[in-house]
Coordinates of C-alpha atoms in Angstrom, one line a residue:
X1 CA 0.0 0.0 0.0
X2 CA 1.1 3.5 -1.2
X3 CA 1.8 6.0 1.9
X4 CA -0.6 9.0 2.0
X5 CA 0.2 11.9 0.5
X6 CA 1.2 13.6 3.6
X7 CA 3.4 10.9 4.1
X8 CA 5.5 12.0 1.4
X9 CA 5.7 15.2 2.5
X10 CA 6.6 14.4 5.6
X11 CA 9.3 12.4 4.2
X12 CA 10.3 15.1 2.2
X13 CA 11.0 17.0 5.1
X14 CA 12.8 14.4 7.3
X15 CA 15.1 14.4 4.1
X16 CA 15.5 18.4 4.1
X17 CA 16.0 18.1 7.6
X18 CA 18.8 15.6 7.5
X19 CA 20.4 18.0 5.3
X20 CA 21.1 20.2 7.7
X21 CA 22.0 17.5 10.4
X22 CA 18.3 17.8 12.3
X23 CA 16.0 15.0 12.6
X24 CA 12.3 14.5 14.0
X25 CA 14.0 13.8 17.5
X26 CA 15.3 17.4 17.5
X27 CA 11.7 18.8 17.2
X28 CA 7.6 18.2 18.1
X29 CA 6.1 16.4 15.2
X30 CA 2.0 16.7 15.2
X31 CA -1.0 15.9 12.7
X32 CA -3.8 18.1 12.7
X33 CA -6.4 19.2 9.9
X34 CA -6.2 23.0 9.8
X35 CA -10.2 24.3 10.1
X36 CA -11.2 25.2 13.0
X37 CA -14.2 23.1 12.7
X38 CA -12.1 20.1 11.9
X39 CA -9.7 20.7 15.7
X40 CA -11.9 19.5 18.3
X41 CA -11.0 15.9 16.2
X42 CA -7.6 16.5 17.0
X43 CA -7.5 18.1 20.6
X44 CA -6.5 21.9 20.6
X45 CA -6.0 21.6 16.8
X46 CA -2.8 23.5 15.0
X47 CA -2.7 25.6 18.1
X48 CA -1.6 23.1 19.8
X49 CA 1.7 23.0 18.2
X50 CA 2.4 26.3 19.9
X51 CA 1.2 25.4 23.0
X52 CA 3.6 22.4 22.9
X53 CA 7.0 24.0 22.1
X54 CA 6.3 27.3 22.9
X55 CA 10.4 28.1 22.0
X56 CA 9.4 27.1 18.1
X57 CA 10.9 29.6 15.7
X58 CA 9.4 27.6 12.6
X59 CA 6.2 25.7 11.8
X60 CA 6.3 23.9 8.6
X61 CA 2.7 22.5 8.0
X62 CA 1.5 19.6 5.4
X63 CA -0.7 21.9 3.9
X64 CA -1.8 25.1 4.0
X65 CA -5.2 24.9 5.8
X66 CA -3.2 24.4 8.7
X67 CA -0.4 26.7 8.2
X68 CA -3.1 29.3 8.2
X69 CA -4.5 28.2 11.7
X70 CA -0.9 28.0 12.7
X71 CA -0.8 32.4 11.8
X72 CA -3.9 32.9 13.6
X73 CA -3.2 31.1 16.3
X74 CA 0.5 33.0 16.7
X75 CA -1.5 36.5 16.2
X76 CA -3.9 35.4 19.6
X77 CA -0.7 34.7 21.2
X78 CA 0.7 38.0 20.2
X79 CA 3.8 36.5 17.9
X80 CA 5.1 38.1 15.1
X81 CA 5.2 36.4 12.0
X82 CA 7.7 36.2 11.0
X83 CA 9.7 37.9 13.8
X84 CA 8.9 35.8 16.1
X85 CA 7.8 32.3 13.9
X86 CA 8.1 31.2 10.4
X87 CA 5.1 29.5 9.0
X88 CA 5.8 27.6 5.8
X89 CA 2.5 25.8 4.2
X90 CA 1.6 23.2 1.5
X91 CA -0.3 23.8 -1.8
X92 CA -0.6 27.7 -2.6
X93 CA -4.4 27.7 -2.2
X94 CA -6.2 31.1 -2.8
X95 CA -6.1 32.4 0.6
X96 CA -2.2 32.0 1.1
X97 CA -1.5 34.9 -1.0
X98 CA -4.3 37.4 1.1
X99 CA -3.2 35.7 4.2
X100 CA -1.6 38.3 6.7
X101 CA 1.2 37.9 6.4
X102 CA 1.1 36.2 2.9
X103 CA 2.0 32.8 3.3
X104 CA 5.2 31.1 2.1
X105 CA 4.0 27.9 0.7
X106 CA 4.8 25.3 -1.4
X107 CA 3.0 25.0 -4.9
X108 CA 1.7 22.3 -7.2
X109 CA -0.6 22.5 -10.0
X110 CA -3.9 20.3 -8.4
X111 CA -5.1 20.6 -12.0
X112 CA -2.2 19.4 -13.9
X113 CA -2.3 16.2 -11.2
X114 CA -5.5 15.5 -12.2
X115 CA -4.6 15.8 -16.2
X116 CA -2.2 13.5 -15.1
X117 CA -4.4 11.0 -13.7
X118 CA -6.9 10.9 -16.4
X119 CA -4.8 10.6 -18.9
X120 CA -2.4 7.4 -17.1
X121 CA -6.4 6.2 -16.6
X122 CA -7.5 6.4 -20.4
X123 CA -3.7 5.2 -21.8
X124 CA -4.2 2.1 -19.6
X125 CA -0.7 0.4 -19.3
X126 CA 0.9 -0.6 -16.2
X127 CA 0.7 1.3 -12.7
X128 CA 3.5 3.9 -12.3
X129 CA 4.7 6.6 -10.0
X130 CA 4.8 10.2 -11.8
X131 CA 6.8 12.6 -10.2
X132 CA 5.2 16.7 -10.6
X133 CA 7.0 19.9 -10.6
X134 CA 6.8 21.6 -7.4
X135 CA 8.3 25.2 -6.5
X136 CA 8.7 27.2 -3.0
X137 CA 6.5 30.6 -3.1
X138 CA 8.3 32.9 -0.6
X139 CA 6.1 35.4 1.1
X140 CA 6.2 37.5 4.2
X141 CA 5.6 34.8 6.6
X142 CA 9.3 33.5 7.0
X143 CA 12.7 34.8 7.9
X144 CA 15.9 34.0 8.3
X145 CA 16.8 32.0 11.9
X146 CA 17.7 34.4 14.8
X147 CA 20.6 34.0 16.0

């Protein structure tokens, strides 16, 4: 069986993180769903994370639902993003860009995926993996680490 997407992403991360000679171990690790009528499923919901490791200087969420609960839960706690915390999100949706601050995100085209699909459907031919271009949209809600 084939990992969820987030799974990917997730690995994605450990492999950024390794990188740079972090790991998971160095930092909290937490799944939520990002709407607030989706947190009382998951306990205190993205606000949580804050709550948990209250020294976070970056939040890097799966998608951007949550990233976006992640800014308004730092602007109730009176953080500055990013002065105080760097929210990176997943998937560029419409709100990202009118997000305050604009969140940095990672884009994909959902549209082009689902070309994609269809057309691997119709061909026929055996199951494969196809890998899709992603790039990093930088916006106002990171910095550089403090020092």
């Amino acid at each position: 069986m084939e990992p969820a997407p987030h799974g990917k992403r997730m690995e994605g991360v450990a492999d950024a993180l390794s990188e740079f000679g972090r790991s998971f171990d160095d930092m909290p690790v937490m799944e939520g769903r990002g709407t607030p009528e989706e947190e009382p499923a998951f306990g205190n919901g993205p606000g949580m994370a804050l709550d948990l490791a209250p020294e976070a200087t970056a939040v890097i969420a799966l998608n951007d639902g949550v990233a976006l609960n992640i800014l308004e839960q730092a602007r109730k706690r009176g953080l500055s993003v990013p002065r105080d915390l760097s929210v990176v999100g997943f998937d560029d949706v419409a709100g990202a860009a009118r997000s305050e601050p604009p969140l940095t995100t990672v884009h994909h085209s959902a549209l082009e995926s689902g070309r994609l699909a269809a057309r691997m459907l119709l061909d026929g031919g055996p199951p494969r993996h196809v890998m899709t271009p992603v790039k990093v949209v930088v916006r106002a809600s990171t910095a550089p680490p403090r020092k």
